[in-house]
Coordinates of C-alpha atoms and ligand atoms in Angstrom, one line a residue:
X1 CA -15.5 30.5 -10.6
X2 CA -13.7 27.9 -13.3
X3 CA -10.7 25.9 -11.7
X4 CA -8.8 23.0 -13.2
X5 CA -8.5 21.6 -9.9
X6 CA -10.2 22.6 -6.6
X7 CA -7.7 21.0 -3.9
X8 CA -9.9 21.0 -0.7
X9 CA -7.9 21.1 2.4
X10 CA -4.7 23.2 3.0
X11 CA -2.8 20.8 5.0
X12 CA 1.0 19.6 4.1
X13 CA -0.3 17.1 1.7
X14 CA -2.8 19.3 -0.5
X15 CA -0.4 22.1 -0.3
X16 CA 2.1 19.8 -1.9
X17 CA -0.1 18.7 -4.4
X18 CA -0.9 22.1 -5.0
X19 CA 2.6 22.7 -5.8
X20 CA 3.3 19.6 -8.1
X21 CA 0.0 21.0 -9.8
X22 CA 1.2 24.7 -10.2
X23 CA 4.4 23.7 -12.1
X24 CA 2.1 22.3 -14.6
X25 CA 0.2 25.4 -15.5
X26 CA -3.1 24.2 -14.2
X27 CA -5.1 26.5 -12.8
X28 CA -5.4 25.3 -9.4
X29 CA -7.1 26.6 -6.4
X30 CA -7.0 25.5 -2.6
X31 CA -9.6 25.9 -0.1
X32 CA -8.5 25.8 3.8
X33 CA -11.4 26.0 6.2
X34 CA -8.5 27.7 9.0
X35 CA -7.5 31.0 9.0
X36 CA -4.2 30.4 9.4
X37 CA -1.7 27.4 8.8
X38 CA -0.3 25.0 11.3
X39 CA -2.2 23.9 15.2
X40 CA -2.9 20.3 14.2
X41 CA -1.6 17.5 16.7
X42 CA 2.1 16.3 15.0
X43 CA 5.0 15.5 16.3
X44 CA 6.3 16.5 12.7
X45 CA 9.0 13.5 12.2
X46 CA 9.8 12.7 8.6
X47 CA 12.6 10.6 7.2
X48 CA 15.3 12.5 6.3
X49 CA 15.4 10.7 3.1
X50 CA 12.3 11.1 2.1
X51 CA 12.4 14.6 3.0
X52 CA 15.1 15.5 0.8
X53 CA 13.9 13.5 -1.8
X54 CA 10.0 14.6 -1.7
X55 CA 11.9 18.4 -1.6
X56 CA 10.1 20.0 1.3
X57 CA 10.9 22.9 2.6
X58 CA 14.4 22.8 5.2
X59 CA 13.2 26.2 6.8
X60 CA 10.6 23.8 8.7
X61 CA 13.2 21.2 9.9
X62 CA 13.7 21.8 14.2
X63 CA 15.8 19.6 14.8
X64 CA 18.0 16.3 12.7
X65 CA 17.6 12.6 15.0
X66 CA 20.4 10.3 14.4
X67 CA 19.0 7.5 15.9
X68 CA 16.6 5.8 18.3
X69 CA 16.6 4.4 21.4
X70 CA 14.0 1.5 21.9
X71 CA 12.8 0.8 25.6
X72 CA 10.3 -2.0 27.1
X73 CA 9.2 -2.9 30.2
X74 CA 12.7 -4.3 31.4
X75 CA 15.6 -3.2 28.9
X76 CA 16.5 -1.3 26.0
X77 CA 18.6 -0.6 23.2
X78 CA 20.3 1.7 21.3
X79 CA 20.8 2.0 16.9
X80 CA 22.1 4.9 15.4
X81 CA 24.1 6.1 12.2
X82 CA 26.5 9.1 11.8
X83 CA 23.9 10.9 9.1
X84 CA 21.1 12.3 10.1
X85 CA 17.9 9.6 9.8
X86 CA 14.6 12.0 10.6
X87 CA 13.7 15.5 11.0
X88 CA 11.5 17.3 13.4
X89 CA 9.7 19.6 11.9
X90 CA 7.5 22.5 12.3
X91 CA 3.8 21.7 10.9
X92 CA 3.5 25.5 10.5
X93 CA 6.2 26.7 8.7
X94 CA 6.1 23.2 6.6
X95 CA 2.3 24.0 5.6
X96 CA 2.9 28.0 5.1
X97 CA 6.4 27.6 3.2
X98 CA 4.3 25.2 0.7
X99 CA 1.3 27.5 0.4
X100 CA 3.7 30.2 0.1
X101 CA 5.6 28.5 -2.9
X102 CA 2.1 27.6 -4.5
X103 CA 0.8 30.9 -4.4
X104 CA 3.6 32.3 -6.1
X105 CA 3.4 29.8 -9.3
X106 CA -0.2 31.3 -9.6
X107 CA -2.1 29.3 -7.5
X108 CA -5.1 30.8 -5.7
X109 CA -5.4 30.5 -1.7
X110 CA -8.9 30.6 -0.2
X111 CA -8.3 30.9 3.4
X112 CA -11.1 30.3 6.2
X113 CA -13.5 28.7 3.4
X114 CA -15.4 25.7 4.0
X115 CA -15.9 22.8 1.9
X116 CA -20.0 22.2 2.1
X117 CA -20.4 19.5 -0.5
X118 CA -21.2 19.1 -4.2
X119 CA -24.0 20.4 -5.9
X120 CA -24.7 19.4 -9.8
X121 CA -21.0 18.8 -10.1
X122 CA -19.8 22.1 -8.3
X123 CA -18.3 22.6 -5.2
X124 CA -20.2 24.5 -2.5
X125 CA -17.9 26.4 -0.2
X126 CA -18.5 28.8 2.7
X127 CA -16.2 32.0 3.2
X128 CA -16.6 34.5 5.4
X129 CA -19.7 36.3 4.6
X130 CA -20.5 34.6 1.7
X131 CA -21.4 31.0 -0.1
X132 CA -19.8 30.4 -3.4
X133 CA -19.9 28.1 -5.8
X134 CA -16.7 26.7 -7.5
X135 CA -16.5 24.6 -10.6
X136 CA -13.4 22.8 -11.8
X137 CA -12.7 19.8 -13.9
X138 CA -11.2 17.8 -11.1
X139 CA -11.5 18.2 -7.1
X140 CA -9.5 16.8 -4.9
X141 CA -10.4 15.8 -1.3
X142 CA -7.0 16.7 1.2
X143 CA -9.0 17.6 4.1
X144 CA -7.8 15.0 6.6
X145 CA -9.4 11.9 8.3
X146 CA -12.6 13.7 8.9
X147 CA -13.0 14.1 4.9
X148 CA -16.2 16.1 4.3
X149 CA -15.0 15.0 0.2
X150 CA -15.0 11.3 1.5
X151 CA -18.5 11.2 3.1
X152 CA -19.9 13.7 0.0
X153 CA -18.8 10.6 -2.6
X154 CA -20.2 8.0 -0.2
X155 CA -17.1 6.3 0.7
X156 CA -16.9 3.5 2.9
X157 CA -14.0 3.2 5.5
X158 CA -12.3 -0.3 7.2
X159 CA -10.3 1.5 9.5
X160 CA -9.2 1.8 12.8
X161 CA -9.8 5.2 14.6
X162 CA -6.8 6.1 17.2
X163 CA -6.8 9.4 19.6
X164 CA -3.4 10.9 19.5
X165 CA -2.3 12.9 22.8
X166 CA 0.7 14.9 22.4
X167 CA 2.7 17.8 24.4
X168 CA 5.4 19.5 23.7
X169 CA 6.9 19.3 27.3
X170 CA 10.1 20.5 29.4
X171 CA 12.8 18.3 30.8
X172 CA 16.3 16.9 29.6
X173 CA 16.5 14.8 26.3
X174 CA 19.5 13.2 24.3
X175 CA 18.7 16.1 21.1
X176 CA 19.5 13.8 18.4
X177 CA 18.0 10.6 19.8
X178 CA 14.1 9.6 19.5
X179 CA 12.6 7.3 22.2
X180 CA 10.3 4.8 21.6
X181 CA 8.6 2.7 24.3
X182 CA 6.9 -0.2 24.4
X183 CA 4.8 -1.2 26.9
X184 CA 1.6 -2.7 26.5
X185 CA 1.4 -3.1 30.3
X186 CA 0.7 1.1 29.9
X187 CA -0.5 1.3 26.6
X188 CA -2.0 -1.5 25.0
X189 CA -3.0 0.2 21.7
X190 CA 0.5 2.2 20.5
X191 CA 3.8 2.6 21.6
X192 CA 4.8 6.1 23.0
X193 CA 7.6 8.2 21.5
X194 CA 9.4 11.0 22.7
X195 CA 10.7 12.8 19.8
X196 CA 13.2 16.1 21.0
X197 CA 13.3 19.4 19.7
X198 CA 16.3 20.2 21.7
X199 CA 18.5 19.5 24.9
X200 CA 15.2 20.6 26.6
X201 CA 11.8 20.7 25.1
X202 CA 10.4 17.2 23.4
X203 CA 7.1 16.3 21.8
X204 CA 6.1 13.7 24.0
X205 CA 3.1 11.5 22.5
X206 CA 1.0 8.3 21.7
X207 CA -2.0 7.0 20.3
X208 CA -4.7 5.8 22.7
X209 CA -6.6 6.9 26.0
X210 CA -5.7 10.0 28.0
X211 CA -5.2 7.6 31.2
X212 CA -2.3 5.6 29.4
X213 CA -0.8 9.2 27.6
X214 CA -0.7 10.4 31.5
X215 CA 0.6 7.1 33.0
X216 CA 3.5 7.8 31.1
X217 CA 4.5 11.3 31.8
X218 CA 4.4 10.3 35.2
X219 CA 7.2 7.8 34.8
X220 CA 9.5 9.7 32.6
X221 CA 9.0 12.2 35.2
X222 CA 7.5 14.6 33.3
X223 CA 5.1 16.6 34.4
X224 CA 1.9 17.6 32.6
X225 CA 1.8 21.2 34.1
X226 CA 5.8 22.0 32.2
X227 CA 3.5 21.1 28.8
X228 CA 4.1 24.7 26.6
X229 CA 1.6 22.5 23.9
X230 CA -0.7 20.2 24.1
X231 CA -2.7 18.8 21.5
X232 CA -4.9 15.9 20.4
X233 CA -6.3 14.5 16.7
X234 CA -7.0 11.3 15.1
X235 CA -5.2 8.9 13.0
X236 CA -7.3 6.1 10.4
X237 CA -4.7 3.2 10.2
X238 CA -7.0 0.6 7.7
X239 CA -8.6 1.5 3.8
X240 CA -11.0 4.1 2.6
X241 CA -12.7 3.3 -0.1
X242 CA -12.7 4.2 -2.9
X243 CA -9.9 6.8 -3.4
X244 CA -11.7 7.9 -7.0
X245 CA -14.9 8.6 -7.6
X246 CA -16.0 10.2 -11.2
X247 CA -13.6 13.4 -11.0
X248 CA -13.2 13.4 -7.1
X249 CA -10.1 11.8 -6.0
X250 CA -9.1 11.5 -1.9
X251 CA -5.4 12.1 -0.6
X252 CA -3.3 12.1 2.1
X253 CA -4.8 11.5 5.3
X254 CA -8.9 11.7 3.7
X255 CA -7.7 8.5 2.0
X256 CA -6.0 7.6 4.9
X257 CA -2.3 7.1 3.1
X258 CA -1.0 6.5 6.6
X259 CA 2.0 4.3 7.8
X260 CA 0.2 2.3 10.5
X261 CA 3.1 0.8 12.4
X262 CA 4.0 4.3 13.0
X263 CA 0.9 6.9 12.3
X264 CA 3.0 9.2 10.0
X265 CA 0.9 10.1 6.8
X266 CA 3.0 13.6 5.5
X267 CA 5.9 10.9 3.2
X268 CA 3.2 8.5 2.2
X269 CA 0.4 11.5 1.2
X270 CA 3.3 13.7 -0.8
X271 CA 4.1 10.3 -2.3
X272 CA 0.5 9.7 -3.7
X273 CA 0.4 13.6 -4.6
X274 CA 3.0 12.5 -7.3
X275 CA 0.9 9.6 -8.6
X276 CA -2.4 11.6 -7.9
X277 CA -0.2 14.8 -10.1
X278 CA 0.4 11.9 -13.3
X279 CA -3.2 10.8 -13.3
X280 CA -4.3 14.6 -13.5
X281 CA -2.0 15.1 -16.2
X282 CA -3.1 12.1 -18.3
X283 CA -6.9 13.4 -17.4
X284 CA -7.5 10.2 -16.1
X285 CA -8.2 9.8 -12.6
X286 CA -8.8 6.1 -12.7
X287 CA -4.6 5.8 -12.6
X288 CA -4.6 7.6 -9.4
X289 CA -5.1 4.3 -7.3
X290 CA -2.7 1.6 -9.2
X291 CA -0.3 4.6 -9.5
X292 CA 0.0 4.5 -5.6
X293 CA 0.7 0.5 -5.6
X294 CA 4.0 1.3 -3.4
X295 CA 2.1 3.3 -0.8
X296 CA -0.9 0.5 -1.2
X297 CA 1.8 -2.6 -0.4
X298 CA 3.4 -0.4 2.4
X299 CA -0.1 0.1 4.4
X300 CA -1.2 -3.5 3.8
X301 CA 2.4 -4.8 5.4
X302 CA 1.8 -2.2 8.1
X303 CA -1.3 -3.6 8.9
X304 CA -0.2 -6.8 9.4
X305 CA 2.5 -5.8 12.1
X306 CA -0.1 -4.0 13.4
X307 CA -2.3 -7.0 13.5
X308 CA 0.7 -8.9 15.1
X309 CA 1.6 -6.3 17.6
X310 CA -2.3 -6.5 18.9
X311 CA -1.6 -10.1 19.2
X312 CA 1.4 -10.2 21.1
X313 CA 1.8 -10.1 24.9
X314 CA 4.4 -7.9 26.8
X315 CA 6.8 -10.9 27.5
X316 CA 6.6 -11.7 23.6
X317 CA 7.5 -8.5 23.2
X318 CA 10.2 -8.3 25.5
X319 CA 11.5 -11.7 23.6
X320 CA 11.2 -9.6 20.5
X321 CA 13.9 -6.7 22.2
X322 CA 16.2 -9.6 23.4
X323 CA 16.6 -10.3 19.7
X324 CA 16.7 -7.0 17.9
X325 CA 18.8 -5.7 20.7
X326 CA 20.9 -8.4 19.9
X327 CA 24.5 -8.0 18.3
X328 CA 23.6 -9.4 15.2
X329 CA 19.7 -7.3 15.6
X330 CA 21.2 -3.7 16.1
X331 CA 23.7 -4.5 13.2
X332 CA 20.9 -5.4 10.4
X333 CA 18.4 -2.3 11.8
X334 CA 21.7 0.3 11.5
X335 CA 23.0 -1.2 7.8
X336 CA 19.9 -2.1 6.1
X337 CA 16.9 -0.3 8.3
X338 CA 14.3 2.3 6.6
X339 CA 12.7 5.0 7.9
X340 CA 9.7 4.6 5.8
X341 CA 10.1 1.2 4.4
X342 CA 9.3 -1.0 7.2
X343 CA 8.6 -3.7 4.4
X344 CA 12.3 -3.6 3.1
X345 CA 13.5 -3.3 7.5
X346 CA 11.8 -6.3 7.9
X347 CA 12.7 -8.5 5.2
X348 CA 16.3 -7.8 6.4
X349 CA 15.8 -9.2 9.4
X350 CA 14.4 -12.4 8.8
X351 CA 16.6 -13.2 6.0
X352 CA 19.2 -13.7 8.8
X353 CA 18.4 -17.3 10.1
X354 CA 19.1 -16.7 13.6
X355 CA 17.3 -13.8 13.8
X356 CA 13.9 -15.4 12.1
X357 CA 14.7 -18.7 14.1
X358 CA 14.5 -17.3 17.3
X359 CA 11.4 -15.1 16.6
X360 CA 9.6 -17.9 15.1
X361 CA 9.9 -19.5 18.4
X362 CA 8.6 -16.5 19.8
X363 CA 5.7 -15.6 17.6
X364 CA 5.0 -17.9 14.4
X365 CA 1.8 -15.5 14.0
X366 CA 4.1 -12.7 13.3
X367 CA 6.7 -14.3 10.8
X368 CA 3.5 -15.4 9.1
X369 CA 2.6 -12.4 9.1
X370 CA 6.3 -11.0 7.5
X371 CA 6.6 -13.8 5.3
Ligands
FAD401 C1 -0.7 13.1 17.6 C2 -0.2 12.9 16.2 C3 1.1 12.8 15.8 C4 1.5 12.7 14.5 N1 2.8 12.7 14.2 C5 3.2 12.5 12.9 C6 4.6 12.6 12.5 O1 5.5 12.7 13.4 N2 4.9 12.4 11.2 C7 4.0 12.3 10.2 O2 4.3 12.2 9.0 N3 2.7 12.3 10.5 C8 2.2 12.5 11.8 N4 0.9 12.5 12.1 C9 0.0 12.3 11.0 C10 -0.1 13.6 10.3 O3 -0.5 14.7 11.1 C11 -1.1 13.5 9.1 O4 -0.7 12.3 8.4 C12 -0.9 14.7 8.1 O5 -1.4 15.9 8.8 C13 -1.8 14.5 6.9 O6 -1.8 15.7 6.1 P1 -3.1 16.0 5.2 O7 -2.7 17.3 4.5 O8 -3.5 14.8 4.5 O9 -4.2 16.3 6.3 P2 -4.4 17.4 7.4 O10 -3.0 17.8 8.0 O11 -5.4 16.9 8.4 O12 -4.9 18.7 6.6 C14 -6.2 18.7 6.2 C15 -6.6 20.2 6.0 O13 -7.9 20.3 5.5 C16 -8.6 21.3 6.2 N5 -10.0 21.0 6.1 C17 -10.7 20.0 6.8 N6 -12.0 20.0 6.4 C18 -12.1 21.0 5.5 C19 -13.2 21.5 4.8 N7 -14.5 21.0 4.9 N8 -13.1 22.5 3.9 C20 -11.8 23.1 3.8 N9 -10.7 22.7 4.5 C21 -10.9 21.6 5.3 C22 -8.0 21.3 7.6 O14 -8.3 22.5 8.2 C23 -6.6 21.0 7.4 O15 -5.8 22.1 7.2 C24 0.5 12.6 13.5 C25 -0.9 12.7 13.8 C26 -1.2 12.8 15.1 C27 -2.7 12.9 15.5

């Protein structure tokens, strides 16, 4: 079998690409190792921005957040905005509404086919019943932070490795309001969010152990046993290297084109699709990297808050909430803050010289860090 481009990996991101690919004309086939879409560990928030602007599918959206409200140990506070900021989506209906538009512009689906690796330039894939071997002029590796692509092209990763723990659990929520809590005391590795779907079912997760995940059901006063989901999977937040090799390229979450402040990878992966879509088109996949120079400066600034945020105790950060729950805080995050440009969100803040004064007391390390 002859492709133009063998997308390996089903997921939102190589369903998307297949998409962008498919209004080209390309001949363009995917290859999903499930039988079915959907069942991987996401809480499924994107910007709403983003969203619209990336054009995914609104049959997926569950519910429209307006804004957030951030806890620590000791206090909180509250931003919002009239519009709507994020969606919470479903990953099902989001991956199956994009395969289903793909197929239609001609492209073909191999469902419950395995990527094996690469044999004398052709790609080696397991379906039911049989092995097949499938040739195309460029293959693309979308088949998640475990890339089988990645380790066939020898790639070498600098990366952190987080467990996610999420459930989708019953209780009482504000609908259109996500939590996020902060509490290293509990979780020393991520913050926890509780994102809701409605007035009474959330997706309640974080990234770390099991131990923290439950500590913290316990004190929302949630119980583990009113869980109708429950899920686990891994995020990458660091560099894989590199994204092209010869006519393989990696995306999405195999290249690991994930916001590490936050974990997200669906915005940033459809963003690199576009670049990864130009390079394909020019027949030169050497592009694909310096085309995704926005996403590249976007992880590289979210590593650095990560790095801070590992450096910073619990009282800094409670320092940090007395200042961005501040008057003058909450009024720079809800004019100027963006949902996936935590570059731009920061820069707002500390070009207000009370802000940055006070968190330079704080935490030089961090402004450092910003600056
Ligand atoms: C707990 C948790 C919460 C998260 N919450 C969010 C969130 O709120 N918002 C957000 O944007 N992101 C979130 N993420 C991250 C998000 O899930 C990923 O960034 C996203 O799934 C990346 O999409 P992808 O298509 O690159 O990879 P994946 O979704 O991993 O898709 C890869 C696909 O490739 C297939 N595959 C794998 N190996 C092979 C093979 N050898 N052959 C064929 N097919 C193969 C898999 O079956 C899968 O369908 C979260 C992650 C976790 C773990």
């Amino acid at each position: 079998m002859r492709y133009d481009v063998l997308i390996i990996g089903g997921g939102p991101v190589g369903n998307y690409l297949a998409n962008l690919l498919g209004d080209d004309g390309f001949r363009v086939a995917v290859v999903e190792r499930k039988g079915a879409f959907g069942g991987k560990a996401c809480t499924g928030v994107i910007g709403a921005k983003n969203f619209k602007r990336l054009g995914f599918p609104e049959e997926a959206i569950l519910n429209e957040l307006k804004g957030a409200i951030f806890y620590s140990r000791i206090q909180s506070f509250e931003v919002g905005r009239p519009t709507t900021q994020a969606y919470v989506v479903d990953r099902r209906t989001l991956e199956r509404r994009l395969a289903e538009e793909a197929v239609a512009k001609g492209v073909d689906y191999y469902m419950s086919t395995s990527f094996i690796g690469f044999k004398e330039g052709r790609a080696i894939v397991q379906r039911p019943g049989e092995r097949m071997e499938v040739e195309a002029s460029f293959y693309v590796g979308a088949d998640g932070v475990n890339s089988t692509v990645a380790k066939s092209i020898g790639t070498t990763s600098q990366a952190e490795f987080l467990t996610g723990y999420e459930v989708e659990v019953l209780g009482s929520f504000e609908p259109d309001k996500v939590e996020v809590w902060v509490n290293k005391d509990v979780n020393p590795d991520f913050f926890f969010w509780v994102a809701p779907i409605s007035e009474k079912i959330a997706r309640v997760g974080t990234f770390g152990s099991l131990r923290a995940f439950r500590d913290f059901l316990r004190i929302k006063g949630l119980k583990e046993t009113s869980a109708v989901e429950y899920k686990a999977g891994t995020i990458g937040l660091g560099w894989r290297k590199p994204w092209v090799r010869g006519n393989v390229a990696l995306l999405g979450d195999a290249a690991l084109q994930i916001k590490p402040t936050t974990g997200g990878g669906i915005v940033f992966g459809a963003f690199c699709a576009h670049a990864l879509r130009k390079a394909i088109n020019n027949g030169d996949l050497s592009q694909y990297e310096k085309l995704c120079r926005e996403i590249k400066k976007q992880v590289s600034f979210g590593l650095k808050l990560r790095k801070a945020f590992r450096e910073l105790s619990q009282d800094d950060i409670e320092r940090i909430f007395e200042v961005l729950g501040s008057r003058e805080g909450i009024e720079v995050i809800e004019s100027q803050a963006e949902f996936d440009d935590h570059f731009k969100t920061a820069k707002a803040i500390i070009k207000r010289p009370k802000l940055l004064a006070r968190l330079i007391r704080i935490s030089p390390g961090l402004i450092r860090y910003l600056l």
